[in-house]
Amino acid sequence: MNAKYVNPFTDFGFKKIFGEEASKPMLIDFLTNLLPETNIVDLTFKDKDKLGQTENDRKVIYDIYCENSLGEKIIVELQKAKQNYFKDRTVYYATFPIQEQAEKGDWNYQLKYVYCVGILDFRFDEKVKLGEGEVIHVVQLKDQNNKVFYEKLKFVYLEMPHFIKDESELTTRLDKWLYFIRHLENFQYIPEIFKDDVFIQAFEKAEIAKYSEDERHDYEQSLKVYRDLKGVIDTAFDNGQVQRTLEIAKTGKLMGLSMEDLIKLTGLTRNEIENL
């Protein structure tokens, strides 16, 4: 049976549902329920290409970078597969929206909040059985007494493979969003639990039949990349290959992935990939 809706773990699908101007009601609703302390009224998409100090940094930045009406920064990344030093990379890129707040001349160093959200289509620890691990991981800087030392930087990781609730078990709006993301590609109709304006808009944005011929082509290409990469990476990790990262990079090059995608996927530098 052909899919009626896009796979939200593809770059194309994720951008359609959450990363376009017309998608802001969905993004606001999702983030408000994930980060209720932010009290989001409106969001402005920020220019990701201005983040980072080097050309490589600016090309491998997060999928969505936005700001709420209070000037708080929110970064959202979709991570399709495991990679080396994933946590290191998220911490590194979290420094960019901090640095951009610096003011010229005299400045008191007061910063706005920065939130980093990672939607992960993999498990941090493969030894933890599906459904037995935490779905939501909230990470902050704490002291030796487990008290939050700095509250203006927060990382939230959604470990999606562990979200195994069925429709009858959904109790919160965030549950519904996680269920939507997890199962969207398998829906053939809109379930009753999603019959409100925001979710109906999300389903409309995700419906493949509504796309132009060019958009459908772009989606099919994005879906192929997603499936191929998942297959290559999962096989590499399952086999415990010592050179798995290099093999993934080599395969990605043969598939025609861009340098930016290869850098984001593997954590390797441009020179390391070019020398393979």
mmCIF file of C-alpha atoms in Angstrom:
data_model
loop_
_atom_site.group_PDB
_atom_site.id
_atom_site.type_symbol
_atom_site.label_atom_id
_atom_site.label_comp_id
_atom_site.label_asym_id
_atom_site.label_seq_id
_atom_site.Cartn_x
_atom_site.Cartn_y
_atom_site.Cartn_z
ATOM 1 C CA MET A 1 0.000 0.000 0.000
ATOM 2 C CA ASN A 2 1.400 3.377 -1.000
ATOM 3 C CA ALA A 3 1.979 5.861 1.806
ATOM 4 C CA LYS A 4 -0.496 8.735 1.924
ATOM 5 C CA TYR A 5 1.645 10.932 4.166
ATOM 6 C CA VAL A 6 5.351 11.774 4.228
ATOM 7 C CA ASN A 7 7.888 10.193 6.521
ATOM 8 C CA PRO A 8 8.665 12.979 9.026
ATOM 9 C CA PHE A 9 12.172 11.598 9.594
ATOM 10 C CA THR A 10 13.157 12.612 6.066
ATOM 11 C CA ASP A 11 14.658 16.063 5.587
ATOM 12 C CA PHE A 12 11.856 16.976 3.180
ATOM 13 C CA GLY A 13 9.063 15.718 5.430
ATOM 14 C CA PHE A 14 10.405 17.339 8.574
ATOM 15 C CA LYS A 15 10.773 20.718 6.872
ATOM 16 C CA LYS A 16 7.277 20.502 5.370
ATOM 17 C CA ILE A 17 5.636 19.839 8.717
ATOM 18 C CA PHE A 18 7.721 22.056 11.009
ATOM 19 C CA GLY A 19 10.208 24.185 9.080
ATOM 20 C CA GLU A 20 8.237 26.470 6.765
ATOM 21 C CA GLU A 21 6.438 29.753 7.466
ATOM 22 C CA ALA A 22 3.100 28.037 6.886
ATOM 23 C CA SER A 23 4.148 25.376 9.406
ATOM 24 C CA LYS A 24 4.621 27.747 12.345
ATOM 25 C CA PRO A 25 1.307 26.848 14.063
ATOM 26 C CA MET A 26 2.451 23.201 14.190
ATOM 27 C CA LEU A 27 5.948 24.059 15.400
ATOM 28 C CA ILE A 28 4.617 26.427 18.077
ATOM 29 C CA ASP A 29 2.116 23.841 19.312
ATOM 30 C CA PHE A 30 4.758 21.096 19.426
ATOM 31 C CA LEU A 31 7.379 23.235 21.204
ATOM 32 C CA THR A 32 4.873 24.737 23.637
ATOM 33 C CA ASN A 33 3.975 21.265 24.835
ATOM 34 C CA LEU A 34 7.576 20.080 24.909
ATOM 35 C CA LEU A 35 8.914 23.263 26.543
ATOM 36 C CA PRO A 36 5.946 24.707 28.480
ATOM 37 C CA GLU A 37 8.203 27.102 30.390
ATOM 38 C CA THR A 38 8.920 29.043 27.184
ATOM 39 C CA ASN A 39 5.334 30.353 26.861
ATOM 40 C CA ILE A 40 5.666 30.673 23.076
ATOM 41 C CA VAL A 41 3.259 33.152 21.507
ATOM 42 C CA ASP A 42 5.047 33.558 18.191
ATOM 43 C CA LEU A 43 8.236 32.379 16.515
ATOM 44 C CA THR A 44 10.626 33.910 14.022
ATOM 45 C CA PHE A 45 12.773 31.661 11.855
ATOM 46 C CA LYS A 46 16.391 32.748 12.134
ATOM 47 C CA ASP A 47 19.025 32.696 9.391
ATOM 48 C CA LYS A 48 20.990 29.498 10.045
ATOM 49 C CA ASP A 49 23.662 30.413 7.487
ATOM 50 C CA LYS A 50 24.948 33.198 9.740
ATOM 51 C CA LEU A 51 25.674 30.855 12.618
ATOM 52 C CA GLY A 52 29.143 29.422 13.153
ATOM 53 C CA GLN A 53 32.579 30.823 12.591
ATOM 54 C CA THR A 54 33.716 28.700 9.643
ATOM 55 C CA GLU A 55 32.140 27.781 6.328
ATOM 56 C CA ASN A 56 31.739 24.165 7.445
ATOM 57 C CA ASP A 57 30.033 25.235 10.670
ATOM 58 C CA ARG A 58 27.519 27.320 8.772
ATOM 59 C CA LYS A 59 26.638 24.491 6.398
ATOM 60 C CA VAL A 60 26.038 21.760 8.955
ATOM 61 C CA ILE A 61 23.871 23.579 11.422
ATOM 62 C CA TYR A 62 20.596 22.423 12.937
ATOM 63 C CA ASP A 63 17.441 21.846 10.868
ATOM 64 C CA ILE A 64 15.382 24.604 12.520
ATOM 65 C CA TYR A 65 16.634 27.693 14.307
ATOM 66 C CA CYS A 66 14.014 30.057 15.664
ATOM 67 C CA GLU A 67 13.393 32.709 18.283
ATOM 68 C CA ASN A 68 10.324 33.421 20.393
ATOM 69 C CA SER A 69 8.884 36.839 21.211
ATOM 70 C CA LEU A 70 11.131 37.092 24.297
ATOM 71 C CA GLY A 71 14.274 36.637 22.222
ATOM 72 C CA GLU A 72 14.892 33.111 23.519
ATOM 73 C CA LYS A 73 16.639 30.852 21.001
ATOM 74 C CA ILE A 74 15.294 27.419 20.081
ATOM 75 C CA ILE A 75 17.208 24.972 17.933
ATOM 76 C CA VAL A 76 15.566 21.795 16.660
ATOM 77 C CA GLU A 77 17.432 18.961 15.000
ATOM 78 C CA LEU A 78 16.191 15.790 13.408
ATOM 79 C CA GLN A 79 18.776 13.036 13.786
ATOM 80 C CA LYS A 80 18.040 10.037 11.584
ATOM 81 C CA ALA A 81 20.828 7.683 12.589
ATOM 82 C CA LYS A 82 23.657 7.160 15.038
ATOM 83 C CA GLN A 83 26.939 8.933 14.569
ATOM 84 C CA ASN A 84 30.173 9.307 16.463
ATOM 85 C CA TYR A 85 30.351 12.192 18.949
ATOM 86 C CA PHE A 86 26.681 13.111 18.549
ATOM 87 C CA LYS A 87 26.459 14.619 22.032
ATOM 88 C CA ASP A 88 29.685 16.549 21.498
ATOM 89 C CA ARG A 89 28.302 18.036 18.307
ATOM 90 C CA THR A 90 25.029 19.150 19.914
ATOM 91 C CA VAL A 91 26.915 20.880 22.710
ATOM 92 C CA TYR A 92 29.268 22.525 20.197
ATOM 93 C CA TYR A 93 26.469 23.933 18.063
ATOM 94 C CA ALA A 94 24.595 25.128 21.142
ATOM 95 C CA THR A 95 27.391 27.650 21.607
ATOM 96 C CA PHE A 96 26.515 29.483 18.371
ATOM 97 C CA PRO A 97 23.228 31.096 19.499
ATOM 98 C CA ILE A 98 25.018 32.002 22.738
ATOM 99 C CA GLN A 99 27.909 33.709 20.957
ATOM 100 C CA GLU A 100 25.648 35.646 18.602
ATOM 101 C CA GLN A 101 24.121 37.438 21.588
ATOM 102 C CA ALA A 102 27.373 39.260 22.293
ATOM 103 C CA GLU A 103 27.024 43.017 22.024
ATOM 104 C CA LYS A 104 29.662 45.498 20.885
ATOM 105 C CA GLY A 105 31.076 47.882 23.422
ATOM 106 C CA ASP A 106 30.150 47.708 27.092
ATOM 107 C CA TRP A 107 27.983 44.671 27.788
ATOM 108 C CA ASN A 108 26.904 43.009 31.025
ATOM 109 C CA TYR A 109 26.897 39.458 29.536
ATOM 110 C CA GLN A 110 23.233 38.876 30.275
ATOM 111 C CA LEU A 111 22.036 36.085 27.975
ATOM 112 C CA LYS A 112 18.708 34.877 26.703
ATOM 113 C CA TYR A 113 17.640 31.267 27.160
ATOM 114 C CA VAL A 114 18.838 28.703 24.610
ATOM 115 C CA TYR A 115 16.935 25.456 24.080
ATOM 116 C CA CYS A 116 18.296 22.608 21.948
ATOM 117 C CA VAL A 117 15.823 19.916 20.900
ATOM 118 C CA GLY A 118 16.940 16.684 19.261
ATOM 119 C CA ILE A 119 14.389 14.319 17.703
ATOM 120 C CA LEU A 120 16.248 11.024 17.453
ATOM 121 C CA ASP A 121 15.332 8.070 15.268
ATOM 122 C CA PHE A 122 17.742 5.822 17.153
ATOM 123 C CA ARG A 123 18.571 4.656 20.665
ATOM 124 C CA PHE A 124 21.424 6.075 22.704
ATOM 125 C CA ASP A 125 22.085 2.612 24.088
ATOM 126 C CA GLU A 126 21.271 -0.393 21.908
ATOM 127 C CA LYS A 127 21.424 -2.636 24.988
ATOM 128 C CA VAL A 128 18.238 -1.039 26.302
ATOM 129 C CA LYS A 129 15.255 -2.874 24.849
ATOM 130 C CA LEU A 130 12.721 -0.980 22.769
ATOM 131 C CA GLY A 131 10.133 0.665 24.977
ATOM 132 C CA GLU A 132 12.119 0.186 28.182
ATOM 133 C CA GLY A 133 14.204 3.351 27.957
ATOM 134 C CA GLU A 134 13.273 6.962 28.632
ATOM 135 C CA VAL A 135 11.666 8.779 25.704
ATOM 136 C CA ILE A 136 12.418 12.323 26.892
ATOM 137 C CA HIS A 137 15.863 13.250 28.181
ATOM 138 C CA VAL A 138 16.206 16.726 29.732
ATOM 139 C CA VAL A 139 19.802 17.805 30.249
ATOM 140 C CA GLN A 140 21.028 20.886 32.133
ATOM 141 C CA LEU A 141 24.213 22.078 33.812
ATOM 142 C CA LYS A 142 24.099 20.986 37.470
ATOM 143 C CA ASP A 143 26.354 21.138 40.523
ATOM 144 C CA GLN A 144 27.603 18.342 42.797
ATOM 145 C CA ASN A 145 24.306 18.419 44.704
ATOM 146 C CA ASN A 146 22.289 17.844 41.537
ATOM 147 C CA LYS A 147 20.948 21.405 41.613
ATOM 148 C CA VAL A 148 20.674 23.362 38.386
ATOM 149 C CA PHE A 149 23.673 25.689 38.233
ATOM 150 C CA TYR A 150 22.725 27.453 34.987
ATOM 151 C CA GLU A 151 19.094 27.388 33.911
ATOM 152 C CA LYS A 152 19.362 29.265 30.610
ATOM 153 C CA LEU A 153 20.757 26.348 28.586
ATOM 154 C CA LYS A 154 18.674 23.216 28.186
ATOM 155 C CA PHE A 155 19.008 20.170 25.940
ATOM 156 C CA VAL A 156 15.951 18.006 25.288
ATOM 157 C CA TYR A 157 16.411 14.728 23.422
ATOM 158 C CA LEU A 158 13.441 12.670 22.217
ATOM 159 C CA GLU A 159 14.505 9.039 21.860
ATOM 160 C CA MET A 160 11.666 8.107 19.513
ATOM 161 C CA PRO A 161 12.188 4.300 19.257
ATOM 162 C CA HIS A 162 11.225 4.059 22.933
ATOM 163 C CA PHE A 163 7.851 5.737 22.367
ATOM 164 C CA ILE A 164 5.611 2.667 22.044
ATOM 165 C CA LYS A 165 2.267 3.941 23.361
ATOM 166 C CA ASP A 166 -0.755 3.021 21.302
ATOM 167 C CA GLU A 167 -3.614 5.386 20.537
ATOM 168 C CA SER A 168 -5.638 4.451 23.623
ATOM 169 C CA GLU A 169 -2.701 5.302 25.919
ATOM 170 C CA LEU A 170 -2.187 8.886 24.767
ATOM 171 C CA THR A 171 -2.941 11.193 27.696
ATOM 172 C CA THR A 172 -1.249 14.502 26.858
ATOM 173 C CA ARG A 173 -0.915 16.702 23.806
ATOM 174 C CA LEU A 174 2.811 15.945 23.725
ATOM 175 C CA ASP A 175 1.912 12.245 23.600
ATOM 176 C CA LYS A 176 -0.156 13.001 20.519
ATOM 177 C CA TRP A 177 2.730 14.809 18.825
ATOM 178 C CA LEU A 178 5.115 11.957 19.529
ATOM 179 C CA TYR A 179 2.550 9.471 18.233
ATOM 180 C CA PHE A 180 2.030 11.640 15.146
ATOM 181 C CA ILE A 181 5.767 11.787 14.393
ATOM 182 C CA ARG A 182 6.286 8.091 15.107
ATOM 183 C CA HIS A 183 3.416 6.778 12.961
ATOM 184 C CA LEU A 184 2.569 9.463 10.384
ATOM 185 C CA GLU A 185 3.883 7.518 7.384
ATOM 186 C CA ASN A 186 1.599 4.575 8.242
ATOM 187 C CA PHE A 187 -1.672 6.516 8.507
ATOM 188 C CA GLN A 188 -4.235 6.201 5.702
ATOM 189 C CA TYR A 189 -6.717 8.574 7.330
ATOM 190 C CA ILE A 190 -6.765 11.120 10.160
ATOM 191 C CA PRO A 191 -7.543 9.401 13.494
ATOM 192 C CA GLU A 192 -10.249 10.978 15.644
ATOM 193 C CA ILE A 193 -7.710 12.018 18.287
ATOM 194 C CA PHE A 194 -6.192 14.430 15.741
ATOM 195 C CA LYS A 195 -9.415 16.169 14.729
ATOM 196 C CA ASP A 196 -8.440 19.717 15.707
ATOM 197 C CA ASP A 197 -7.234 22.622 13.586
ATOM 198 C CA VAL A 198 -3.495 22.317 14.267
ATOM 199 C CA PHE A 199 -3.239 18.595 13.637
ATOM 200 C CA ILE A 200 -5.499 18.785 10.587
ATOM 201 C CA GLN A 201 -3.110 21.413 9.171
ATOM 202 C CA ALA A 202 -0.197 19.090 9.931
ATOM 203 C CA PHE A 203 -1.848 16.227 8.054
ATOM 204 C CA GLU A 204 -2.602 18.539 5.132
ATOM 205 C CA LYS A 205 1.042 19.650 5.000
ATOM 206 C CA ALA A 206 2.104 16.008 5.083
ATOM 207 C CA GLU A 207 -0.245 14.696 2.372
ATOM 208 C CA ILE A 208 1.840 13.628 -0.614
ATOM 209 C CA ALA A 209 -1.016 13.967 -3.123
ATOM 210 C CA LYS A 210 -1.134 17.725 -2.495
ATOM 211 C CA TYR A 211 2.458 18.244 -3.644
ATOM 212 C CA SER A 212 3.582 19.418 -7.038
ATOM 213 C CA GLU A 213 5.465 17.035 -9.308
ATOM 214 C CA ASP A 214 8.762 18.638 -8.299
ATOM 215 C CA GLU A 215 7.916 18.360 -4.617
ATOM 216 C CA ARG A 216 7.001 14.694 -4.972
ATOM 217 C CA HIS A 217 10.301 14.086 -6.744
ATOM 218 C CA ASP A 218 12.213 15.882 -3.988
ATOM 219 C CA TYR A 219 10.395 13.845 -1.357
ATOM 220 C CA GLU A 220 11.132 10.543 -3.101
ATOM 221 C CA GLN A 221 14.812 11.463 -3.249
ATOM 222 C CA SER A 222 14.783 12.446 0.433
ATOM 223 C CA LEU A 223 13.042 9.179 1.335
ATOM 224 C CA LYS A 224 15.577 7.135 -0.632
ATOM 225 C CA VAL A 225 18.476 8.829 1.147
ATOM 226 C CA TYR A 226 16.819 8.211 4.515
ATOM 227 C CA ARG A 227 16.235 4.513 3.843
ATOM 228 C CA ASP A 228 19.673 3.928 2.337
ATOM 229 C CA LEU A 229 21.451 5.686 5.174
ATOM 230 C CA LYS A 230 19.453 3.856 7.821
ATOM 231 C CA GLY A 231 20.319 0.557 6.210
ATOM 232 C CA VAL A 232 24.022 1.302 5.890
ATOM 233 C CA ILE A 233 24.448 2.796 9.360
ATOM 234 C CA ASP A 234 22.358 0.225 11.225
ATOM 235 C CA THR A 235 24.242 -2.596 9.534
ATOM 236 C CA ALA A 236 27.574 -1.008 10.372
ATOM 237 C CA PHE A 237 26.750 -0.638 14.044
ATOM 238 C CA ASP A 238 25.156 -4.074 14.299
ATOM 239 C CA ASN A 239 28.289 -5.672 12.857
ATOM 240 C CA GLY A 240 30.552 -3.739 15.214
ATOM 241 C CA GLN A 241 32.831 -2.597 12.398
ATOM 242 C CA VAL A 242 35.895 -0.776 13.664
ATOM 243 C CA GLN A 243 35.982 1.342 10.512
ATOM 244 C CA ARG A 244 32.236 1.879 10.390
ATOM 245 C CA THR A 245 32.353 5.667 10.235
ATOM 246 C CA LEU A 246 34.736 5.612 7.296
ATOM 247 C CA GLU A 247 32.640 2.972 5.563
ATOM 248 C CA ILE A 248 29.521 5.060 6.071
ATOM 249 C CA ALA A 249 31.284 8.091 4.596
ATOM 250 C CA LYS A 250 32.520 6.076 1.617
ATOM 251 C CA THR A 251 29.057 4.689 0.952
ATOM 252 C CA GLY A 252 27.537 8.140 1.280
ATOM 253 C CA LYS A 253 29.981 9.490 -1.296
ATOM 254 C CA LEU A 254 29.042 6.717 -3.702
ATOM 255 C CA MET A 255 25.365 7.557 -3.138
ATOM 256 C CA GLY A 256 26.090 11.140 -4.155
ATOM 257 C CA LEU A 257 25.416 12.773 -0.799
ATOM 258 C CA SER A 258 26.580 16.352 -0.502
ATOM 259 C CA MET A 259 29.667 17.194 1.523
ATOM 260 C CA GLU A 260 27.482 19.007 4.043
ATOM 261 C CA ASP A 261 25.306 15.927 4.589
ATOM 262 C CA LEU A 262 28.376 13.701 4.942
ATOM 263 C CA ILE A 263 29.914 15.994 7.545
ATOM 264 C CA LYS A 264 26.674 16.121 9.527
ATOM 265 C CA LEU A 265 26.170 12.372 9.258
ATOM 266 C CA THR A 266 29.646 11.156 10.201
ATOM 267 C CA GLY A 267 31.211 13.936 12.246
ATOM 268 C CA LEU A 268 34.264 13.784 9.969
ATOM 269 C CA THR A 269 35.930 16.925 8.608
ATOM 270 C CA ARG A 270 35.824 17.973 4.974
ATOM 271 C CA ASN A 271 39.475 17.020 4.527
ATOM 272 C CA GLU A 272 38.975 13.572 6.072
ATOM 273 C CA ILE A 273 36.081 12.853 3.718
ATOM 274 C CA GLU A 274 37.872 14.199 0.655
ATOM 275 C CA ASN A 275 40.876 11.969 1.410
ATOM 276 C CA LEU A 276 38.846 8.736 1.565
#
